[in-house]
Coordinates of C-alpha atoms in Angstrom, one line a residue:
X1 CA -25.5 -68.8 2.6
X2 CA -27.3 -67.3 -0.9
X3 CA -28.6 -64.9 1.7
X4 CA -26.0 -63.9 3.1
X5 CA -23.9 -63.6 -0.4
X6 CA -26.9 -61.6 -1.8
X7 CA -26.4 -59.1 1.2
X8 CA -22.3 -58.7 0.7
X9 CA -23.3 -58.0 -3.1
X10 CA -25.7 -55.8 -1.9
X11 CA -23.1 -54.0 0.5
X12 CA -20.0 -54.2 -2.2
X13 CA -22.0 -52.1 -4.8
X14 CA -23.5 -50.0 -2.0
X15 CA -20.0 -48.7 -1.3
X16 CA -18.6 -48.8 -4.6
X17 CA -21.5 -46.6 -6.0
X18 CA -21.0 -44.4 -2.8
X19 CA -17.1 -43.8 -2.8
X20 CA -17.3 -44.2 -6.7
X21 CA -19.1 -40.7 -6.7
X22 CA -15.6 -39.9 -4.5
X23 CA -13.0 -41.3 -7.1
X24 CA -11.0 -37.7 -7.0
X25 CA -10.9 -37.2 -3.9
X26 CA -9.7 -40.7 -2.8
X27 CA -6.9 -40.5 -5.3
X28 CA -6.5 -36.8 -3.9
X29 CA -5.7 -37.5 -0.4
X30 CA -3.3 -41.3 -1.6
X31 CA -1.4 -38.3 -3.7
X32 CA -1.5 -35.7 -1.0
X33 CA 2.3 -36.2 0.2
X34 CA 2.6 -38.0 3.9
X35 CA 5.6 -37.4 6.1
X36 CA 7.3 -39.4 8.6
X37 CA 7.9 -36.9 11.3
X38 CA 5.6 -34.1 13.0
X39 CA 6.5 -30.7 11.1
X40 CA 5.4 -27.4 13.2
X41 CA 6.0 -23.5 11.7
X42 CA 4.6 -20.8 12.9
X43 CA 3.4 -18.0 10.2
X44 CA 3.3 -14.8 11.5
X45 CA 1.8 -12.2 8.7
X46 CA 1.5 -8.5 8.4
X47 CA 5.3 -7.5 10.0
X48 CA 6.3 -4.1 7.9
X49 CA 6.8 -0.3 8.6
X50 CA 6.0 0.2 12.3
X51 CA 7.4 1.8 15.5
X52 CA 10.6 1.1 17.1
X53 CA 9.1 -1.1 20.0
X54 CA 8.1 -3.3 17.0
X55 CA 11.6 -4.1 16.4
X56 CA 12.2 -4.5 19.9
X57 CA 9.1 -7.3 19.6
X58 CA 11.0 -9.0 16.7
X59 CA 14.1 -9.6 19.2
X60 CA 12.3 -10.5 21.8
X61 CA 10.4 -13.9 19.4
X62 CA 14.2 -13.8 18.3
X63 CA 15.3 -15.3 21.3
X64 CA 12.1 -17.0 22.5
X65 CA 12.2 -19.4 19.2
X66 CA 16.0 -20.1 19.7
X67 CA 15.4 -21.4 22.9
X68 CA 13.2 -24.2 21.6
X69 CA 15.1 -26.8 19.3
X70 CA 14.1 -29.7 17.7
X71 CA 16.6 -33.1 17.9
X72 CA 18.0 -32.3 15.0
X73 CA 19.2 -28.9 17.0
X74 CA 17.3 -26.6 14.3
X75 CA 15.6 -23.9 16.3
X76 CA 11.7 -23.2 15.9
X77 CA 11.1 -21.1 12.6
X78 CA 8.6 -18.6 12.6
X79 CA 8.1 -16.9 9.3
X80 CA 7.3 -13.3 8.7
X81 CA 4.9 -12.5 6.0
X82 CA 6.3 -9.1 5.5
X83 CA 4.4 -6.2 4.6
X84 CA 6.4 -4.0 2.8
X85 CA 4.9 -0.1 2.8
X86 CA 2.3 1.2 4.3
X87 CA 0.0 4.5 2.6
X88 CA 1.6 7.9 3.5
X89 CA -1.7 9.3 5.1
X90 CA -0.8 12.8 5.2
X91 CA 0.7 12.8 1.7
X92 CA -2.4 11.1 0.2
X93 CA -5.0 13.8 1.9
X94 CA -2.7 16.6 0.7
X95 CA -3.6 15.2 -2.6
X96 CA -7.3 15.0 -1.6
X97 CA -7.2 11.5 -1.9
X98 CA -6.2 11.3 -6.2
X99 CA -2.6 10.4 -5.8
X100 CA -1.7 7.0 -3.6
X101 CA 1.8 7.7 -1.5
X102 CA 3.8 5.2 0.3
X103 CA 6.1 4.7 3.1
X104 CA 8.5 1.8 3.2
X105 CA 10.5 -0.3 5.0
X106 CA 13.6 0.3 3.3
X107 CA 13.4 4.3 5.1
X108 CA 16.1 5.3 7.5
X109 CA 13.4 5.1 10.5
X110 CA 12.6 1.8 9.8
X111 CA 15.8 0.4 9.9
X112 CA 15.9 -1.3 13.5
X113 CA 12.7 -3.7 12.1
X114 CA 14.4 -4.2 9.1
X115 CA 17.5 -5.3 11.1
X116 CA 15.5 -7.4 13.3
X117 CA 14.6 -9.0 10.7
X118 CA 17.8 -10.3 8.8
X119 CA 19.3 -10.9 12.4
X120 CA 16.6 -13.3 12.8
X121 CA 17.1 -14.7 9.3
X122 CA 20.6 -15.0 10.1
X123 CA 20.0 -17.3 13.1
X124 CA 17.6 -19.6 11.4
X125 CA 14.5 -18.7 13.7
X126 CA 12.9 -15.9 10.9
X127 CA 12.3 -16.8 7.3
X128 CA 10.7 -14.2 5.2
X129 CA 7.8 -14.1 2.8
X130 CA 6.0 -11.9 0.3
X131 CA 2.7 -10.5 2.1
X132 CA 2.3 -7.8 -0.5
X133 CA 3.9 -4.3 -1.0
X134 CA 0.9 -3.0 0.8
X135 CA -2.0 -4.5 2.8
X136 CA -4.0 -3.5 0.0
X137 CA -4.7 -2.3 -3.6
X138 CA -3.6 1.3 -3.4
X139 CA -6.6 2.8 -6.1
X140 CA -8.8 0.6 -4.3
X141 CA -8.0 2.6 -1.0
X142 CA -7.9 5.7 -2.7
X143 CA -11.7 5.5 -3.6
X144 CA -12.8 4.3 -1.0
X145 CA -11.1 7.3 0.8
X146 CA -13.1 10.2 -1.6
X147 CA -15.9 9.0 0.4
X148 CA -15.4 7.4 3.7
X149 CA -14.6 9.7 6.9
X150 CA -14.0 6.8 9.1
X151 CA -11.1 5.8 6.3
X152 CA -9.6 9.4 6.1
X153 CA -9.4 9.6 9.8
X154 CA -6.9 6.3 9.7
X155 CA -4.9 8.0 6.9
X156 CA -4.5 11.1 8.7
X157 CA -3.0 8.5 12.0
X158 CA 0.8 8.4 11.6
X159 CA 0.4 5.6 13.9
X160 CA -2.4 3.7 12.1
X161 CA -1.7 0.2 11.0
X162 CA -3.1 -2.2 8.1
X163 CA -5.0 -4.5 10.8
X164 CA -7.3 -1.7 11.4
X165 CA -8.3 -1.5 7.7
X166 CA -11.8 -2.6 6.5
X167 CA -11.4 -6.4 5.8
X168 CA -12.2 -5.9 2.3
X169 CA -10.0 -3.3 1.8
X170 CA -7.1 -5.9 3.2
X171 CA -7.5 -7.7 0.0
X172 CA -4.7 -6.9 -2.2
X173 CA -5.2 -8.9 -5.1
X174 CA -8.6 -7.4 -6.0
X175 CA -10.1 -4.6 -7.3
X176 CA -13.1 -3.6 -4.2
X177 CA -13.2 0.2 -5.3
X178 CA -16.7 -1.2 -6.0
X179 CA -18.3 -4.8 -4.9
X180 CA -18.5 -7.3 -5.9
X181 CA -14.7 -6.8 -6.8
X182 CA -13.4 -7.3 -10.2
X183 CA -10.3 -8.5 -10.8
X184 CA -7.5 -6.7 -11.7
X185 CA -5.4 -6.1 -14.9
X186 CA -2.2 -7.7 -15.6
X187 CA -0.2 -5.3 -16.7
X188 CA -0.9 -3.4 -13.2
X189 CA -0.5 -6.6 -11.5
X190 CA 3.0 -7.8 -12.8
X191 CA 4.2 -3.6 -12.5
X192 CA 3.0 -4.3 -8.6
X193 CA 5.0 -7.3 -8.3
X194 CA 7.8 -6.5 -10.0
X195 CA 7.8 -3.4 -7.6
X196 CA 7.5 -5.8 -4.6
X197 CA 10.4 -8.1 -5.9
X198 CA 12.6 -5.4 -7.1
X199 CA 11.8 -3.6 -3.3
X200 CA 12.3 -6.6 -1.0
X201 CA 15.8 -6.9 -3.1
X202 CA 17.1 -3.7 -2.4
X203 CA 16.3 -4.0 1.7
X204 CA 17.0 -7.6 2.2
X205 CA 19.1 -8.8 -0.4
X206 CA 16.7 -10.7 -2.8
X207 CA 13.0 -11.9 -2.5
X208 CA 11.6 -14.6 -0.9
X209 CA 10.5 -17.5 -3.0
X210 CA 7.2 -17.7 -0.7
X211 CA 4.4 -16.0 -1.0
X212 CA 1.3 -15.6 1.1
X213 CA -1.8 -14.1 -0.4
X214 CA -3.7 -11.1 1.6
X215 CA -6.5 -12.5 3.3
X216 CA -6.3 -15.9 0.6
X217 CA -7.5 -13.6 -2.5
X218 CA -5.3 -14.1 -5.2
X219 CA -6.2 -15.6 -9.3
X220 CA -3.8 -16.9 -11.7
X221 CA -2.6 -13.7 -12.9
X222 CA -1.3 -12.9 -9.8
X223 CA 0.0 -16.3 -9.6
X224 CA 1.3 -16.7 -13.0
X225 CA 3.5 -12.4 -12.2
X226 CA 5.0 -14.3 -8.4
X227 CA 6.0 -17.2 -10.7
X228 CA 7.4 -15.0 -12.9
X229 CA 9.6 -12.9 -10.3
X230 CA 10.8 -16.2 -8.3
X231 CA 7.8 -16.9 -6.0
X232 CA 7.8 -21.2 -6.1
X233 CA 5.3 -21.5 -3.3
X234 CA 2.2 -20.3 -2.0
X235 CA 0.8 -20.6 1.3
X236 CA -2.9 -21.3 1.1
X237 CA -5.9 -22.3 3.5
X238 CA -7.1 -25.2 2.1
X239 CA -8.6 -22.8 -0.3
X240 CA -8.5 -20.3 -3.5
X241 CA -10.8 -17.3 -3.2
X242 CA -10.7 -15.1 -6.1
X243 CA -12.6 -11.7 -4.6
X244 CA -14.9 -10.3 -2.8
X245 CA -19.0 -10.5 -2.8
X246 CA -21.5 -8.0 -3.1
X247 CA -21.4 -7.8 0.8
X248 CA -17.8 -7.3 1.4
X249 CA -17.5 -10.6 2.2
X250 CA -15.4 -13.6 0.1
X251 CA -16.8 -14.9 -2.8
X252 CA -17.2 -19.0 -2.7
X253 CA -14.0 -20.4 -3.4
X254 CA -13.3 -21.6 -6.9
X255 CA -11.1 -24.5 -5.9
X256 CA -10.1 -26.8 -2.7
X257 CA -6.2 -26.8 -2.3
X258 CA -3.9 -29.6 -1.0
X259 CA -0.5 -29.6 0.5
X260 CA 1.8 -30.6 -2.5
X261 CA -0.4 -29.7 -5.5
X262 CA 0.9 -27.3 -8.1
X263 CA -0.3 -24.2 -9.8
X264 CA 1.2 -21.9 -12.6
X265 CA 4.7 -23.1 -13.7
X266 CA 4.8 -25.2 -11.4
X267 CA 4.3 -23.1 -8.1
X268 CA 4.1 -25.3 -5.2
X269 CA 1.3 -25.0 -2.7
X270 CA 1.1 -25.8 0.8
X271 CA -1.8 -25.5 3.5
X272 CA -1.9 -23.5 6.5
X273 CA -4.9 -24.4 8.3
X274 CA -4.2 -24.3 11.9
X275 CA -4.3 -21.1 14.0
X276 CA -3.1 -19.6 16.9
X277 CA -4.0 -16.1 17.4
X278 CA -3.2 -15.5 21.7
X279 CA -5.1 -12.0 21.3
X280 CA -8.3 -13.6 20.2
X281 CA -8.2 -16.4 23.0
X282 CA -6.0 -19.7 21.7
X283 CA -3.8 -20.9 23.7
X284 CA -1.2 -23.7 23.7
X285 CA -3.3 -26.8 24.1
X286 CA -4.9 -25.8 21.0
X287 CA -1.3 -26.0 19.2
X288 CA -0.4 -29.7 20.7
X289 CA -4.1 -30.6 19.8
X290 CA -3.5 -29.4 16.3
X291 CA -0.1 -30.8 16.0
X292 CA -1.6 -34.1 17.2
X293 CA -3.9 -34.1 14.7
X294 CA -2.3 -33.2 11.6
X295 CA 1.2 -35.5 12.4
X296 CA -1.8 -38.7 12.4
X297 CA -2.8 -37.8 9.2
X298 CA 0.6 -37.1 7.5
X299 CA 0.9 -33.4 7.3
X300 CA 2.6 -30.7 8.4
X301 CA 1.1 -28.2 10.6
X302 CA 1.5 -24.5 10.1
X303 CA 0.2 -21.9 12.5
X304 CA -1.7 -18.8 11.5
X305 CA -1.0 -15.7 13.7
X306 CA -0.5 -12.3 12.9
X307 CA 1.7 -8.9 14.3
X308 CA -1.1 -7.8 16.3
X309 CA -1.0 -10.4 19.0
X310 CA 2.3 -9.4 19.8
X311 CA 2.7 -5.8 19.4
X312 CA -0.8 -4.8 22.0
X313 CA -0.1 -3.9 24.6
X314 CA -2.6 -6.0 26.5
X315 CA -1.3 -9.6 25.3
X316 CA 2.1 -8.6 23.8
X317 CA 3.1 -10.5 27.3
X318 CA 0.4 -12.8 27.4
X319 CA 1.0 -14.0 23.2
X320 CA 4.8 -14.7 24.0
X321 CA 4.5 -16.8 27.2
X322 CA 2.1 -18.8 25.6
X323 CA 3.9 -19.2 22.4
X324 CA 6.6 -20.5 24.5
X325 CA 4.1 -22.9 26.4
X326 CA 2.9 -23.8 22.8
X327 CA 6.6 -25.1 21.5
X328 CA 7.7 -26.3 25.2
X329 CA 4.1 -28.8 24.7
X330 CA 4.9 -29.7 21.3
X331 CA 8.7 -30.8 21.8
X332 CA 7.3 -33.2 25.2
X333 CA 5.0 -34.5 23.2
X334 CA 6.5 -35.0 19.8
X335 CA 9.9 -35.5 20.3
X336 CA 10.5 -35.9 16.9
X337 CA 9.5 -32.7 15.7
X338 CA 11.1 -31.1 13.2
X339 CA 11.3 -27.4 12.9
X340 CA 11.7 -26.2 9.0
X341 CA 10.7 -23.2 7.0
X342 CA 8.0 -23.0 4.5
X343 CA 10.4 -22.7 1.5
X344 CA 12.2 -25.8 2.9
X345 CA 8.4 -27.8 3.7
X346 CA 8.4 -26.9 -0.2
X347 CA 11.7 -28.3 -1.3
X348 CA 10.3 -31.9 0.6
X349 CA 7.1 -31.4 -1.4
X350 CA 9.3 -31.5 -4.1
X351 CA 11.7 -34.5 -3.6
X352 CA 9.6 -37.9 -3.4
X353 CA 12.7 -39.4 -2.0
X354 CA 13.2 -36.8 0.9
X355 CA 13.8 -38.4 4.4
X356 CA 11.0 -36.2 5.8
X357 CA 8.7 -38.3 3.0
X358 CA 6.7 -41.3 4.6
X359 CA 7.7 -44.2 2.0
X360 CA 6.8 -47.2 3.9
X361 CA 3.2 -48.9 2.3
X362 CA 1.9 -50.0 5.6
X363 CA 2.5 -46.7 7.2
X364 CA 1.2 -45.0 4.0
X365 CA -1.7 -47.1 4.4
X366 CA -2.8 -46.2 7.5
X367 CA -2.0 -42.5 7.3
X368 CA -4.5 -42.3 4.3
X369 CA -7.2 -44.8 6.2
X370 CA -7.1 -41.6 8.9
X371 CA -7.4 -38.9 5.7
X372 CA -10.6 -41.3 4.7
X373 CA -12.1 -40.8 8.1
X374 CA -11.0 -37.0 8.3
X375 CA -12.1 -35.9 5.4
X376 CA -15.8 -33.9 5.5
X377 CA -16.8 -35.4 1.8
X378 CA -16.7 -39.2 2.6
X379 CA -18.2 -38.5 5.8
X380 CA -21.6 -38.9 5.0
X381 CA -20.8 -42.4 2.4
X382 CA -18.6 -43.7 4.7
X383 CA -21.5 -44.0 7.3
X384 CA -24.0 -45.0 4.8
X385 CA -22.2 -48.1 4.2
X386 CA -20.6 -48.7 7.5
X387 CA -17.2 -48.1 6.7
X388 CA -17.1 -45.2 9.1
X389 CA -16.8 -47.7 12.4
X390 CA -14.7 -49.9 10.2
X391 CA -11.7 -48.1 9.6
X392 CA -10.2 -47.2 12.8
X393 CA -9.5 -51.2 13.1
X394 CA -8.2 -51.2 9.4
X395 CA -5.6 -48.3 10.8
X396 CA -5.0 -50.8 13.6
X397 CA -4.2 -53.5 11.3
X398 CA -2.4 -51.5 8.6
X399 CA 0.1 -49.9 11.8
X400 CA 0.3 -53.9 13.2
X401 CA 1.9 -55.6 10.1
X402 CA 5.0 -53.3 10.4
X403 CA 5.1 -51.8 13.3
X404 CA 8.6 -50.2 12.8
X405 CA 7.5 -48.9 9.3
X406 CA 6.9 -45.5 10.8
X407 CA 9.1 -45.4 13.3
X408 CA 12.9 -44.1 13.9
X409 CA 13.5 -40.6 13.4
X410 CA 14.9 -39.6 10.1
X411 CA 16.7 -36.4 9.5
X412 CA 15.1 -33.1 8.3

């Protein structure tokens, strides 16, 4: 017996000194809110000045999203991270490159997007969100443009878009005239959002209250001027990245970011983590396998894709059958899915007491026995002291002494 209660000691302070070392990050994922139903939205980024057939696109994921409803009857929600110039190529090279010149959305010829758009709002299946004024930082472009052929030659394409930019260059909220980038000053970043705001106003009524950062580079300055001009969440990966490295590409992030926590006055963040880009490959069973994952351990799941998988010609097809098969998969096997908007996901970040919330302790309970076992950073302790094989029966017995606690649908 003394042997045995010498080894439990022995174990006990094995794991308190491992997952001691892990205090913040237990208490981290506990706060990290849980809900108590499967939450899908699809993020699609970069829609802005375009050709017509672009518009044509928009109706087209119009009808395709209305078709799939939740039980609540809310249809699926994609959200468009809306880009909203683009340079004026010809304009800028008349200028030999000193003077930065911009389309946007709010001109006459791109008025059939634009009207996509607030149809789509209108029916519940768009929601739009700040993606930046333009796909990059214009003085940024500009130098890079004195100097770089290959650069010139996409300014002087009236057809050219922002996906076809240099990665680096796709990163707004940085200065990469040179690298590694330096950030920008504050008086030029609240005139650029204050430009944005006062813009998306004047073609779409007000602003949205989301904001998603180019390519996940953004600092508290930039956060602190969205803040300032209405922006109350941010869409993150998981991740804050501040600029770019020497070699173009991001710098190690300068923070890890979970759904729920909250930045400059308050700004709410949320995670999108998940990704479903058709002309790079995924396809639906990815989705339900991500859903799937992400409902276990209490958190929404929000889909990364981008304009370019629907407007190429070559998958444009392909990306909307297999959207379709995506949200046909998830509503068989998540009947109680709930289809929301980012700014709404926000407003039940918000409320402790929202129905969407999981309150019950049991359920709780397991949900954040599942984060343990997810997360990368315990991985290694848990093994070491044999918690790792443990906890998938603690879930067991945490989901056995209620087993109603988590179930029932409640309301969105």
């Amino acid at each position: 017996m003394l042997v045995i209660g010498s080894l439990l000691i022995a174990w006990l302070v094995l794991t308190a000194l491992l997952l001691g070392r892990q205090a913040s990050t237990l208490r981290a994922l506990w706060r990290e809110p849980m809900l108590a139903r499967p939450i899908l939205i699809v993020e699609s980024d970069d829609w802005g000045p375009g050709p017509a057939a672009d518009a044509a696109l928009l109706v087209r994921l119009h009808h395709l999203l209305a078709a799939f409803r939740d039980a609540d009857g809310r249809p699926a929600v994609m959200t468009l991270g809306v880009v909203l110039g683009k340079p004026d190529g010809a304009a800028i090279l008349a200028a030999d490159c000193r003077v930065y010149y911009r389309h946007s959305l709010g001109e006459t010829r791109y008025a059939p997007i634009a009207d996509a758009m607030r149809a789509g709002c209108a029916a519940g299946v768009f929601a739009l969100q700040r993606h930046g004024l333009e796909h990059c930082w214009p003085q940024s472009l500009l130098g890079h443009a004195r100097t770089d052929e290959r650069l010139r030659r996409w300014l002087a394409d009236p057809d050219a878009r922002s996906e076809a930019l240099p990665s680096t260059l796709q990163s707004r909220w940085a200065d990469t005239g040179a690298l590694p980038s330096t950030p920008l000053p504050a008086r030029a970043v609240a005139a650029a959002v204050t430009d944005e705001q006062t813009l998306f106003a004047s073609i779409f009524g007000r602003a949205p209250s989301v904001a998603v950062p180019n390519t996940f580079v953004w600092n508290e300055t930039v956060e602190r001027a969205w803040a300032a001009s209405g922006v109350r969440c941010v869409v993150t990966c998981g991740r804050q990245f501040e600029g770019r490295a020497a070699d173009g590409a991001l710098m190690p992030p300068s923070r890890t970011i979970r759904n729920g926590d909250q930045g400059v006055d308050s700004v709410r963040y949320v995670v999108r983590d998940a990704y479903f880009e058709p002309i790079r490959g995924h396809r639906a069973e990815q989705v339900w396998q991500a859903v799937a994952q992400r409902t276990a351990l209490g958190r929404p799941t929000l889909l990364e894709t981008h304009r370019e998988s629907f407007i190429d010609p070559g998958c444009a097809e392909a990306a909307l059958a297999e959207l379709g098969r995506a949200l046909g998969g998830v509503l068989e096997r998540h009947p109680d899915v709930c289809f929301v908007s980012t700014e709404q996901l926000a407003d039940v970040f918000d409320d402790p007491q929202a129905a969407l919330r999981q309150r019950s302790l049991p359920a709780r309970s397991a949900i954040f026995l599942r984060r343990l076992r997810a997360e990368a950073a315990l991985s290694r302790p848990l093994k070491l002291c044999g918690l790792y094989l443990v906890l998938p029966l603690a879930v067991r017995l945490a989901e056995a002494v209620t087993p109603s606690a988590a179930g029932g649908r409640r309301g969105c």
